[in-house]
Coordinates of C-alpha atoms in Angstrom, one line a residue:
Chain K
M195 CA 0.0 0.0 0.0
L196 CA 2.7 2.4 1.0
A197 CA 4.9 1.2 -1.8
A198 CA 2.0 1.8 -4.2
L199 CA 1.7 5.4 -3.0
E200 CA 5.4 6.0 -3.4
G201 CA 5.0 4.5 -6.8
A202 CA 2.3 6.9 -7.6
V203 CA 4.6 9.9 -6.8
T204 CA 7.3 8.4 -9.0
A205 CA 4.8 7.8 -11.7
A206 CA 3.5 11.3 -11.6
V207 CA 6.9 12.9 -12.0
L208 CA 7.9 10.3 -14.5
A209 CA 4.8 11.0 -16.6
L210 CA 5.7 14.7 -16.7
T211 CA 9.3 14.0 -17.8
A212 CA 8.4 11.3 -20.3
I213 CA 5.6 13.3 -21.9
G214 CA 8.2 16.0 -22.6
L215 CA 10.4 13.5 -24.4
S216 CA 7.4 12.0 -26.1
L217 CA 6.2 15.3 -27.4
V218 CA 9.6 16.1 -28.8
F219 CA 9.9 12.7 -30.5
G220 CA 6.3 12.8 -31.7
V221 CA 6.4 16.2 -33.4
M222 CA 10.1 16.5 -34.4
R223 CA 11.0 12.8 -34.9
V224 CA 14.2 13.2 -33.0
V225 CA 15.4 11.7 -29.7
N226 CA 16.7 14.2 -27.2
V227 CA 19.4 12.4 -25.1
A228 CA 20.0 15.6 -23.1
H229 CA 16.5 15.4 -21.7
G230 CA 17.7 14.1 -18.3
E231 CA 20.0 17.1 -18.1
F232 CA 17.1 19.5 -18.6
Y233 CA 15.5 17.7 -15.7
M234 CA 18.6 18.1 -13.6
L235 CA 18.8 21.7 -14.6
G236 CA 15.3 22.3 -13.4
A237 CA 16.1 20.9 -10.0
V238 CA 19.3 22.9 -9.7
I239 CA 17.6 26.1 -10.7
A240 CA 14.8 25.4 -8.2
W241 CA 17.4 25.1 -5.5
S242 CA 19.1 28.4 -6.4
V243 CA 15.8 30.3 -6.7
A244 CA 14.6 28.9 -3.4
T245 CA 17.8 29.7 -1.5
S246 CA 18.3 33.2 -3.0
L247 CA 14.8 34.3 -2.2
G248 CA 14.7 33.2 1.4
G249 CA 11.6 33.9 3.5
H250 CA 8.9 31.2 3.8
P251 CA 9.8 28.1 1.9
A252 CA 6.5 28.3 0.0
I253 CA 7.5 31.7 -1.6
G254 CA 10.8 30.3 -2.9
F255 CA 9.1 27.1 -4.1
A256 CA 6.3 28.9 -5.9
A257 CA 8.9 31.2 -7.7
A258 CA 11.0 28.1 -8.6
L259 CA 7.9 26.4 -10.0
V260 CA 7.5 29.3 -12.5
I261 CA 11.1 30.3 -13.1
A262 CA 12.8 26.9 -13.5
P263 CA 10.7 25.5 -16.4
V264 CA 10.7 28.8 -18.2
V265 CA 14.5 29.2 -18.0
V266 CA 15.1 25.6 -19.0
G267 CA 12.6 25.9 -21.8
L268 CA 14.3 29.0 -23.2
L269 CA 17.7 27.4 -22.9
A270 CA 16.4 24.3 -24.8
A271 CA 14.8 26.4 -27.5
A272 CA 18.1 28.3 -27.9
A273 CA 20.0 25.0 -28.2
D274 CA 17.4 23.9 -30.8
M275 CA 17.9 27.0 -32.9
T276 CA 21.7 27.0 -32.7
I277 CA 22.4 23.3 -33.0
L278 CA 19.6 21.1 -34.1
K279 CA 18.3 23.5 -36.8
R280 CA 21.8 23.6 -38.4
I281 CA 22.0 19.8 -38.7
N282 CA 18.5 19.8 -40.2
Y283 CA 17.1 17.5 -37.5
D284 CA 18.9 14.5 -39.0
P285 CA 17.9 11.8 -36.4
E286 CA 21.3 10.2 -36.0
R287 CA 23.3 13.4 -35.9
T288 CA 20.8 14.8 -33.4
I289 CA 21.5 12.0 -31.0
V290 CA 25.2 12.6 -31.3
A291 CA 24.7 16.4 -30.8
T292 CA 22.4 15.9 -27.8
I293 CA 24.9 13.6 -26.2
G294 CA 27.4 16.4 -26.5
L295 CA 24.8 18.8 -25.0
L296 CA 24.3 16.3 -22.2
Y297 CA 28.0 16.5 -21.2
I298 CA 28.1 20.3 -21.6
I299 CA 25.1 20.9 -19.3
Q300 CA 26.2 18.3 -16.8
Q301 CA 29.8 19.4 -16.5
V302 CA 29.0 23.1 -16.5
T303 CA 26.6 22.4 -13.6
L304 CA 29.5 20.6 -11.9
M305 CA 31.7 23.6 -12.3
T306 CA 29.2 26.2 -11.1
Y307 CA 26.9 24.4 -8.7
G308 CA 29.4 21.8 -7.4
P309 CA 29.3 18.1 -6.7
E310 CA 27.1 18.3 -3.6
A311 CA 23.5 17.2 -3.3
R312 CA 21.3 19.9 -1.9
P313 CA 17.8 19.8 -0.6
V314 CA 14.9 22.2 -1.2
E315 CA 12.4 22.7 1.6
P316 CA 8.9 21.7 0.6
P317 CA 6.3 24.5 0.8
F318 CA 4.1 22.5 3.2
N319 CA 4.6 19.2 4.7
H320 CA 2.1 17.7 7.0
R321 CA 2.3 14.1 8.1
L322 CA -0.9 12.3 7.2
A323 CA -1.7 9.0 8.7
L324 CA -3.5 6.6 6.4
P325 CA -6.4 4.4 7.4
W326 CA -6.1 0.6 7.0
V327 CA -9.0 -1.8 6.7
E328 CA -8.7 -5.1 8.6
W329 CA -11.1 -7.9 9.5
G330 CA -11.3 -7.6 13.2
E331 CA -13.5 -8.9 16.0
Q332 CA -16.4 -6.7 15.1
G333 CA -16.2 -7.3 11.4
L334 CA -14.5 -4.8 9.1
A335 CA -12.7 -2.2 11.1
L336 CA -10.8 0.9 10.1
Y337 CA -7.7 1.9 12.0
W338 CA -4.6 4.0 11.8
P339 CA -1.5 1.9 12.2
W340 CA 2.0 3.3 13.0
G341 CA 4.3 3.8 10.1
L342 CA 1.6 3.9 7.5
S343 CA 1.7 7.6 6.7
T344 CA 2.5 10.0 3.9
T345 CA 2.9 13.7 3.6
S346 CA 0.5 16.2 2.2
Y347 CA 3.3 17.3 -0.2
K348 CA 3.5 14.0 -1.9
L349 CA -0.3 14.0 -2.5
A350 CA 0.1 17.5 -3.9
V351 CA 2.7 16.3 -6.3
I352 CA 0.4 13.7 -7.7
G353 CA -2.4 16.3 -8.0
A354 CA -0.2 18.9 -9.7
A355 CA 1.1 16.3 -12.2
I356 CA -2.5 15.4 -13.2
V357 CA -3.4 19.0 -13.7
V358 CA -0.4 19.7 -15.9
L359 CA -0.9 16.5 -17.9
L360 CA -4.5 17.5 -18.5
G361 CA -3.2 20.9 -19.6
V362 CA -0.9 19.4 -22.1
W363 CA -3.7 17.2 -23.4
V364 CA -6.0 20.3 -23.8
M365 CA -3.2 22.2 -25.5
M366 CA -2.6 19.5 -28.0
T367 CA -6.2 18.8 -28.8
R368 CA -8.2 22.0 -28.3
T369 CA -5.9 24.9 -29.1
K370 CA -4.5 26.4 -32.3
I371 CA -0.9 25.8 -31.3
G372 CA -1.7 22.2 -30.6
L373 CA -3.3 22.0 -34.1
I374 CA -0.2 23.5 -35.6
M375 CA 2.0 21.0 -33.8
R376 CA -0.1 18.1 -34.9
A377 CA -0.1 19.3 -38.5
T378 CA 3.7 19.6 -38.3
Q379 CA 3.9 16.1 -36.9
L380 CA 1.8 14.6 -39.7
D381 CA 3.6 16.2 -42.6
R382 CA 6.4 18.7 -42.2
D383 CA 6.6 19.7 -45.8
M384 CA 2.9 20.2 -46.2
A385 CA 2.7 22.2 -43.0
Q386 CA 5.4 24.4 -44.3
A387 CA 3.6 24.8 -47.6
F388 CA 0.5 26.0 -45.7
G389 CA 2.6 28.8 -44.1
I390 CA 3.3 27.2 -40.7
P391 CA 6.7 28.4 -39.5
V392 CA 7.9 24.8 -38.9
E393 CA 11.3 25.8 -37.5
R394 CA 9.7 28.0 -34.9
V395 CA 7.2 25.3 -34.0
Y396 CA 10.2 22.9 -33.5
A397 CA 11.9 25.4 -31.2
I398 CA 8.7 25.8 -29.2
V399 CA 8.1 22.1 -28.9
F400 CA 11.7 21.4 -27.9
G401 CA 11.4 24.2 -25.3
I402 CA 8.1 22.9 -23.9
G403 CA 9.5 19.3 -23.8
A404 CA 12.5 20.4 -21.7
G405 CA 10.3 22.7 -19.6
L406 CA 8.0 19.8 -18.7
A407 CA 11.1 17.8 -17.5
A408 CA 12.2 20.8 -15.5
L409 CA 8.7 21.1 -13.9
G410 CA 8.8 17.4 -12.9
A411 CA 12.2 18.0 -11.3
V412 CA 11.0 21.1 -9.3
L413 CA 8.2 19.0 -8.0
I414 CA 10.5 16.1 -6.9
V415 CA 13.3 18.2 -5.5
P416 CA 11.8 18.6 -2.0
I417 CA 11.5 14.8 -1.8
Q418 CA 14.9 14.0 -3.4
Q419 CA 17.8 16.4 -3.6
A420 CA 19.3 18.5 -6.4
Y421 CA 22.5 16.8 -7.7
Y422 CA 24.5 17.2 -10.9
L423 CA 24.3 13.6 -11.9
M424 CA 20.6 13.2 -11.1
G425 CA 19.6 13.3 -14.8
A426 CA 20.7 9.8 -15.6
D427 CA 17.9 7.8 -14.0
P428 CA 15.0 9.9 -15.3
L429 CA 16.4 9.8 -18.7
L430 CA 16.6 6.0 -18.7
L431 CA 13.1 5.7 -17.2
S432 CA 11.6 8.2 -19.6
F433 CA 13.1 6.3 -22.5
I434 CA 11.6 3.1 -21.1
V435 CA 8.2 4.8 -20.7
V436 CA 8.2 6.4 -24.1
I437 CA 9.2 3.2 -25.8
I438 CA 6.7 1.0 -24.0
G439 CA 4.0 3.6 -24.5
G440 CA 4.6 3.7 -28.2
L441 CA 7.0 6.4 -29.6
G442 CA 5.2 9.7 -29.9
S443 CA 1.8 8.6 -28.5
L444 CA 0.8 10.8 -25.5
P445 CA -1.9 8.7 -23.9
G446 CA 0.3 5.6 -24.2
T447 CA 3.2 7.5 -22.5
V448 CA 1.0 8.4 -19.5
L449 CA -0.3 4.9 -19.2
A450 CA 3.2 3.5 -19.4
A451 CA 4.5 6.0 -16.9
L452 CA 1.8 4.8 -14.4
L453 CA 2.8 1.2 -15.1
I454 CA 6.5 1.7 -14.8
G455 CA 6.3 4.1 -11.9
M456 CA 4.0 1.9 -9.9
S457 CA 5.9 -1.3 -10.7
D458 CA 9.3 0.3 -10.0
G459 CA 8.0 1.2 -6.5
I460 CA 6.6 -2.3 -6.0
I461 CA 9.3 -4.3 -7.7
S462 CA 12.1 -2.7 -5.7
V463 CA 10.3 -3.9 -2.5
F464 CA 10.8 -7.5 -3.7
F465 CA 14.0 -7.4 -5.8
S466 CA 17.2 -5.5 -5.3
P467 CA 17.0 -2.3 -7.3
T468 CA 19.8 -3.3 -9.6
L469 CA 18.1 -6.5 -10.6
A470 CA 14.8 -4.5 -11.1
K471 CA 16.7 -2.1 -13.4
I472 CA 18.3 -4.9 -15.4
L473 CA 14.9 -6.5 -16.0
A474 CA 13.4 -3.2 -17.0
T475 CA 16.1 -2.3 -19.5
L476 CA 16.0 -5.8 -21.1
L477 CA 12.3 -5.6 -21.3
V478 CA 12.5 -2.3 -23.1
A479 CA 15.1 -3.5 -25.6
L480 CA 13.0 -6.6 -26.4
V481 CA 9.8 -4.4 -26.8
L482 CA 11.7 -2.3 -29.3
V483 CA 12.9 -5.4 -31.1
F484 CA 9.6 -7.3 -31.3
R485 CA 7.0 -4.5 -31.0
P486 CA 8.5 -1.3 -32.3
Q487 CA 5.1 0.4 -32.1
G488 CA 5.0 0.0 -28.3
L489 CA 2.7 -2.0 -26.2
F490 CA -0.2 0.5 -26.5
G491 CA 0.7 2.0 -29.9
T492 CA -1.2 0.9 -33.0
R493 CA 0.7 2.9 -35.6
A494 CA 4.3 1.8 -36.7
A495 CA 6.8 4.3 -35.3
Chain O
M71 CA 52.6 -3.0 -52.9
S72 CA 50.0 -0.3 -53.3
R73 CA 50.2 3.2 -51.8
A74 CA 47.5 2.3 -49.2
V75 CA 49.4 -0.7 -47.9
A76 CA 52.6 1.3 -47.8
L77 CA 50.9 4.1 -45.9
H78 CA 49.7 1.7 -43.2
L79 CA 52.9 -0.2 -42.9
G80 CA 54.7 3.2 -42.7
L81 CA 52.4 4.2 -39.8
I82 CA 53.2 1.0 -37.9
A83 CA 56.9 1.5 -38.5
A84 CA 56.6 5.1 -37.3
L85 CA 54.9 3.9 -34.1
F86 CA 57.6 1.3 -33.7
A87 CA 60.3 3.9 -34.0
A88 CA 58.5 6.3 -31.6
Q89 CA 59.2 4.0 -28.8
F90 CA 62.9 4.9 -28.9
V91 CA 62.3 8.6 -28.9
L92 CA 59.3 9.2 -26.6
P93 CA 59.9 10.0 -22.9
T94 CA 58.6 7.4 -20.5
Y95 CA 55.4 9.3 -19.6
H96 CA 54.3 9.6 -23.3
Q97 CA 55.4 6.1 -24.0
G98 CA 52.8 4.8 -21.5
N99 CA 50.2 7.1 -23.0
V100 CA 50.8 6.0 -26.5
A101 CA 50.6 2.4 -25.4
R102 CA 47.2 3.1 -23.9
I103 CA 46.2 5.0 -27.0
M104 CA 47.1 2.1 -29.3
V105 CA 44.9 -0.3 -27.2
L106 CA 42.0 2.2 -27.2
A107 CA 42.5 2.9 -30.9
T108 CA 42.1 -0.9 -31.4
Y109 CA 38.7 -0.5 -29.7
A110 CA 37.9 2.4 -32.0
I111 CA 38.9 0.3 -35.0
G112 CA 36.4 -2.3 -33.9
Y113 CA 33.8 0.4 -33.5
N114 CA 34.6 1.8 -37.0
V115 CA 33.9 -1.6 -38.7
L116 CA 30.3 -1.2 -37.7
F117 CA 29.8 2.5 -37.7
G118 CA 32.2 3.7 -40.4
Y119 CA 31.9 0.9 -42.9
T120 CA 28.5 -0.6 -42.3
G121 CA 26.7 2.6 -41.3
L122 CA 25.2 1.1 -38.1
L123 CA 25.5 3.5 -35.1
S124 CA 25.8 1.6 -31.9
L125 CA 25.6 3.3 -28.5
G126 CA 26.4 0.1 -26.6
H127 CA 29.9 -0.9 -27.6
A128 CA 31.2 -0.7 -24.0
M129 CA 29.5 -4.1 -23.5
F130 CA 31.9 -5.7 -26.0
F131 CA 34.9 -3.9 -24.7
A132 CA 33.9 -5.0 -21.1
A133 CA 33.1 -8.5 -22.3
G134 CA 36.7 -8.8 -23.5
L135 CA 38.0 -7.2 -20.3
Y136 CA 36.1 -9.6 -18.0
G137 CA 36.4 -12.5 -20.3
L138 CA 40.1 -12.3 -19.7
A139 CA 40.2 -11.0 -16.1
L140 CA 37.7 -13.3 -14.5
P141 CA 39.2 -16.6 -15.6
I142 CA 42.7 -15.4 -14.5
Q143 CA 41.4 -14.1 -11.2
H144 CA 39.0 -16.9 -10.2
L145 CA 40.1 -20.0 -12.3
G146 CA 43.8 -19.4 -12.3
W147 CA 44.1 -19.4 -16.1
G148 CA 47.2 -18.3 -17.9
A149 CA 47.2 -15.1 -20.1
G150 CA 47.1 -17.0 -23.4
P151 CA 43.8 -19.0 -23.0
A152 CA 42.3 -16.0 -21.1
L153 CA 43.0 -13.7 -24.1
L154 CA 41.2 -16.2 -26.3
S155 CA 38.2 -16.5 -23.9
G156 CA 38.0 -12.7 -23.8
V157 CA 37.7 -12.4 -27.5
A158 CA 35.3 -15.3 -27.7
A159 CA 33.1 -13.7 -25.0
G160 CA 32.9 -10.5 -27.0
A161 CA 32.2 -12.3 -30.3
L162 CA 29.5 -14.5 -28.7
L163 CA 27.8 -11.5 -27.0
A164 CA 28.0 -9.6 -30.3
L165 CA 26.3 -12.6 -32.1
V166 CA 23.4 -12.6 -29.6
V167 CA 23.0 -8.8 -29.5
G168 CA 23.3 -8.7 -33.3
L169 CA 20.6 -11.3 -33.9
L170 CA 18.2 -9.2 -31.7
A171 CA 19.2 -5.7 -32.4
L172 CA 19.5 -6.0 -36.2
R173 CA 15.8 -6.5 -36.4
T174 CA 15.6 -2.7 -35.8
I175 CA 17.1 0.1 -37.8
G176 CA 18.2 3.7 -37.3
V177 CA 17.2 5.3 -34.0
A178 CA 15.7 2.1 -32.6
F179 CA 19.0 0.3 -33.2
M180 CA 20.9 3.0 -31.3
I181 CA 18.5 2.7 -28.3
V182 CA 18.4 -1.1 -28.3
T183 CA 22.2 -1.3 -28.2
L184 CA 22.2 1.3 -25.5
M185 CA 19.7 -0.7 -23.4
F186 CA 21.6 -4.0 -23.9
S187 CA 24.8 -2.3 -22.8
Q188 CA 23.1 -0.7 -19.8
A189 CA 21.8 -4.1 -18.8
F190 CA 25.3 -5.6 -19.2
Y191 CA 26.8 -2.8 -17.0
L192 CA 24.2 -3.3 -14.3
S193 CA 24.8 -7.1 -14.4
V194 CA 28.5 -6.4 -13.8
L195 CA 27.5 -4.4 -10.7
L196 CA 25.1 -7.1 -9.7
A197 CA 27.8 -9.8 -9.8
G198 CA 29.9 -7.7 -7.5
T199 CA 31.1 -10.7 -5.6
W200 CA 33.2 -11.7 -8.6
T201 CA 33.7 -8.4 -10.4
R202 CA 34.1 -6.2 -7.4
G203 CA 31.8 -3.6 -9.2
D204 CA 33.0 -0.1 -9.6
E205 CA 36.1 -0.6 -7.4
G206 CA 37.3 -3.4 -9.8
F207 CA 40.3 -5.6 -9.2
V208 CA 44.0 -5.8 -10.1
I209 CA 45.4 -8.6 -12.1
P210 CA 48.6 -9.7 -10.4
A211 CA 51.8 -8.8 -12.2
A212 CA 52.8 -12.5 -12.1
K213 CA 49.9 -13.3 -14.4
Q214 CA 50.8 -10.6 -17.0
V215 CA 53.0 -13.0 -18.9
L216 CA 52.4 -14.2 -22.5
F217 CA 54.7 -16.7 -24.3
G218 CA 57.2 -16.2 -21.5
I219 CA 57.4 -12.4 -22.0
D220 CA 56.6 -10.2 -19.0
L221 CA 54.1 -7.6 -20.2
A222 CA 54.3 -5.4 -17.1
T223 CA 57.4 -3.5 -18.1
P224 CA 57.0 -0.2 -20.1
T225 CA 58.9 -1.5 -23.2
T226 CA 57.2 -4.9 -23.6
R227 CA 53.8 -3.3 -22.9
Y228 CA 54.4 -0.8 -25.7
F229 CA 55.3 -3.5 -28.1
A230 CA 52.5 -5.7 -27.1
A231 CA 50.1 -2.8 -27.6
L232 CA 51.6 -2.1 -31.0
A233 CA 51.2 -5.7 -32.0
L234 CA 47.6 -5.7 -31.0
F235 CA 47.0 -2.4 -32.8
S236 CA 48.8 -3.5 -36.0
L237 CA 46.9 -6.7 -36.1
A238 CA 43.6 -4.8 -35.9
L239 CA 44.7 -2.2 -38.4
L240 CA 45.9 -4.6 -41.0
A241 CA 42.8 -6.8 -40.5
T242 CA 40.5 -3.9 -41.2
L243 CA 42.6 -2.9 -44.2
A244 CA 42.3 -6.4 -45.6
L245 CA 38.6 -6.4 -44.7
V246 CA 37.7 -3.3 -46.6
R247 CA 39.6 -4.5 -49.7
H248 CA 37.8 -7.9 -49.5
P249 CA 34.5 -8.4 -51.3
F250 CA 32.8 -8.8 -47.9
G251 CA 34.0 -5.3 -46.8
K252 CA 32.9 -3.8 -50.1
T253 CA 29.4 -5.3 -49.6
L254 CA 29.3 -3.7 -46.1
I255 CA 30.0 -0.3 -47.7
A256 CA 27.3 -1.0 -50.3
I257 CA 24.9 -1.6 -47.4
R258 CA 25.9 1.6 -45.7
E259 CA 25.4 3.6 -48.9
N260 CA 22.0 2.0 -49.8
E261 CA 20.8 -1.1 -48.1
E262 CA 17.7 -1.5 -50.3
R263 CA 19.9 -1.5 -53.4
A264 CA 22.4 -4.0 -52.0
R265 CA 19.4 -6.3 -51.2
M266 CA 18.0 -5.9 -54.7
L267 CA 21.4 -6.9 -56.1
G268 CA 21.0 -10.2 -54.3
Y269 CA 23.1 -9.7 -51.2
D270 CA 21.9 -11.2 -47.9
T271 CA 22.2 -7.9 -46.1
F272 CA 21.1 -9.3 -42.7
R273 CA 23.9 -11.9 -42.7
H274 CA 26.5 -9.3 -43.8
K275 CA 25.4 -6.9 -41.1
L276 CA 25.5 -9.7 -38.5
G277 CA 29.0 -10.5 -39.7
A278 CA 30.0 -6.9 -39.2
V279 CA 28.5 -6.8 -35.7
V280 CA 30.5 -10.0 -34.7
I281 CA 33.8 -8.8 -36.3
S282 CA 33.3 -5.4 -34.6
G283 CA 32.4 -7.0 -31.3
A284 CA 35.4 -9.4 -31.5
I285 CA 37.9 -6.6 -32.2
S286 CA 36.4 -4.4 -29.4
A287 CA 36.7 -7.4 -27.0
G288 CA 40.2 -8.0 -28.1
A289 CA 41.0 -4.4 -27.2
G290 CA 39.2 -4.9 -23.9
A291 CA 41.2 -8.1 -23.1
G292 CA 44.4 -6.4 -24.2
F293 CA 43.7 -3.4 -21.9
A294 CA 43.1 -5.7 -18.9
L295 CA 46.2 -7.7 -19.6
L296 CA 48.6 -4.9 -20.3
F297 CA 47.4 -2.5 -17.6
G298 CA 46.4 -5.2 -15.1
Y299 CA 43.1 -3.8 -14.0
A300 CA 39.4 -4.6 -14.6
G301 CA 36.5 -2.4 -13.3
A302 CA 32.9 -1.7 -14.1
T303 CA 33.6 1.9 -15.3
F304 CA 34.7 0.3 -18.6
A305 CA 31.2 -1.0 -19.1
S306 CA 29.5 2.3 -18.5
V307 CA 27.8 4.5 -21.0
Q308 CA 30.8 6.8 -21.2
Y309 CA 32.9 4.0 -22.7
S310 CA 30.2 3.5 -25.4
I311 CA 30.4 7.2 -26.2
F312 CA 34.2 7.4 -26.4
P313 CA 34.7 5.2 -29.5
L314 CA 31.9 7.1 -31.3
L315 CA 33.8 10.3 -30.4
W316 CA 37.2 9.0 -31.5
V317 CA 35.9 7.6 -34.8
L318 CA 33.8 10.7 -35.6
L319 CA 36.8 13.0 -35.0
G320 CA 39.3 10.8 -36.7
G321 CA 37.0 10.1 -39.7
A322 CA 34.4 7.4 -39.9
G323 CA 35.0 4.8 -42.6
T324 CA 38.7 5.4 -42.9
V325 CA 41.3 2.8 -41.7
I326 CA 43.6 5.3 -40.0
G327 CA 40.9 7.6 -38.6
P328 CA 40.3 5.8 -35.3
L329 CA 44.0 6.2 -34.3
I330 CA 44.0 9.9 -35.2
G331 CA 40.8 10.5 -33.2
T332 CA 41.9 8.5 -30.2
L333 CA 45.3 10.3 -30.1
F334 CA 43.6 13.8 -30.3
I335 CA 40.9 13.1 -27.7
F336 CA 43.3 11.3 -25.3
Y337 CA 45.7 14.3 -25.1
L338 CA 42.8 16.8 -25.1
I339 CA 41.2 15.1 -22.1
D340 CA 44.6 14.6 -20.5
Y341 CA 45.2 18.4 -20.8
A342 CA 41.7 19.4 -19.7
S343 CA 41.7 17.2 -16.7
G344 CA 44.8 19.1 -15.5
L345 CA 42.7 22.3 -15.6
T346 CA 39.3 21.3 -14.2
D347 CA 37.4 18.4 -12.7
A348 CA 34.7 18.9 -15.3
Y349 CA 36.9 17.7 -18.2
M350 CA 34.0 15.8 -19.8
A351 CA 32.6 19.2 -20.9
V352 CA 35.4 19.2 -23.5
V353 CA 34.0 15.9 -24.8
G354 CA 30.6 17.6 -25.1
V355 CA 31.9 20.6 -26.9
V356 CA 33.9 18.5 -29.4
L357 CA 30.9 16.3 -30.1
V358 CA 28.6 19.2 -30.8
A359 CA 31.3 21.0 -32.9
L360 CA 31.9 17.8 -34.9
T361 CA 28.3 17.3 -35.8
L362 CA 28.0 20.9 -36.8
F363 CA 31.2 21.6 -38.7
A364 CA 33.0 18.4 -39.7
P365 CA 30.8 15.3 -39.9
Q366 CA 33.6 13.7 -42.0
G367 CA 36.3 13.9 -39.4
I368 CA 40.0 14.6 -39.9
A369 CA 40.8 11.6 -42.2
G370 CA 37.5 12.2 -44.0
E371 CA 38.5 15.7 -44.8
L372 CA 41.9 14.5 -46.0
R373 CA 40.2 12.0 -48.3
R374 CA 38.0 14.7 -49.7
R375 CA 40.8 17.3 -50.2
V376 CA 44.1 15.4 -50.7
W377 CA 43.8 11.8 -51.6
K378 CA 40.5 10.3 -52.8
G379 CA 41.9 6.7 -52.6
L380 CA 42.5 6.8 -48.9
P381 CA 40.9 3.5 -47.7

């Protein structure tokens, strides 16, 4: 039960990170290997905003929640315009270039922010005891056992992630910018012929994708800590999620994030985390080999 | 003897002569570079000549490393059979990975190889009782003896590294002049057309993966034997990125490119790590700059501008 709740928090943040990667792949058909570093950057910026503002932790956190994704998004859009545009979004060269970007971001953070892991205080943090149902002497009884508790903040993370995901969904299906993105995704040349500024759309999508990763990181940073190597695990997990969910399919991505996030929490209770990771990576590789459209996808990627 | 053969024999002769002029510090470095360049040569067979970009070659390098080090450490084998088991481990792993991964193409191939390599790295950590994980273990100097020659002295180590490198260099030169190698290049240029001409492209690509894996494993085994150390770092993602970087910089699809690239990057990192802890930033900048400005690499530019026949 507790493992499932921890899993839900992981799944919520994972869904945000993965949906960013999925969006970029879906619209631009490129894989952004530096995605995990944008996540890390979000956490680090959250830390610096929160500490420089001072005052009540909630103020710093709220500021970080806005500033970090915007800054990261702008950085990513700039990287897109200076690097990816110039190599014409060639899929293989993009991967090589984003690997380069990964090292640059990671190492520059090491130089400026340093190798320490630093915490950010959560804006609110009440301990909530959870009820548990058990068959007692007087039939079903509800009671509050020791140790079974969560914090209000963790529940808020789950709530916030749901709101943002709904927002992304509404943006893609109900707004003009979403329509333009989907048009670009379906046929880049045709979209361009209809006067859609494809290159600007790409920069925006790349920025939003990185911003979502940063947002996920800001939400998680009061629970974990900001650290310059923290981008590796989310990158790997996002890859897994996006591939299992079907490359470029947004609902599939969310569903897969739930599956992986929950199972990661639950599996690691039974197995050692290393073994759980090995199984997960092998599973993904085999999914890509035998079902390239993903478990929930219908269209070939 | 054609110009191409003369060029490569000349390169080997120059490296042989260098041993007598280089100061001890650089002599050790160049020995290391030659072993790593062998790894790059293995990578180049797949990436440069067949056009398949793998992000997981560290698993082949590490398979060679552990294929040699584990039998020596735990079964008391001599260096000779252990060297063979190292190469065999890499070739076998390459066969299995190739059979699975070659069902995918392009970006999916890159991710599948990355995932397999990551699973291999985690398995090395999981088997920490034998591999000692990140910490690794040292191969005793008494075991670094091949055909009665002690490989732990600077001079013998240099010549052993040169022998390994020359073997790989001449093997690739022979490969790309052989019909099999020419078919690989045809697949790189246009796989559809090669298939239409009647070539079994899957088997050719599988052959390329196995050759590439075996050479990479040979480099890994040589590295463990000559420098007497095996650790999980060599299986990490970083060691899958390095050969890509070396080959890209030196020139993909050229026989001498891997050595040029390894030489440059090795000394660049050596220099940068004296200045800052964040020396991997250099790797990032070089990667981005290469994709932007010189996708052909150094030897590729030479081929374009100076000598079109450079193999």
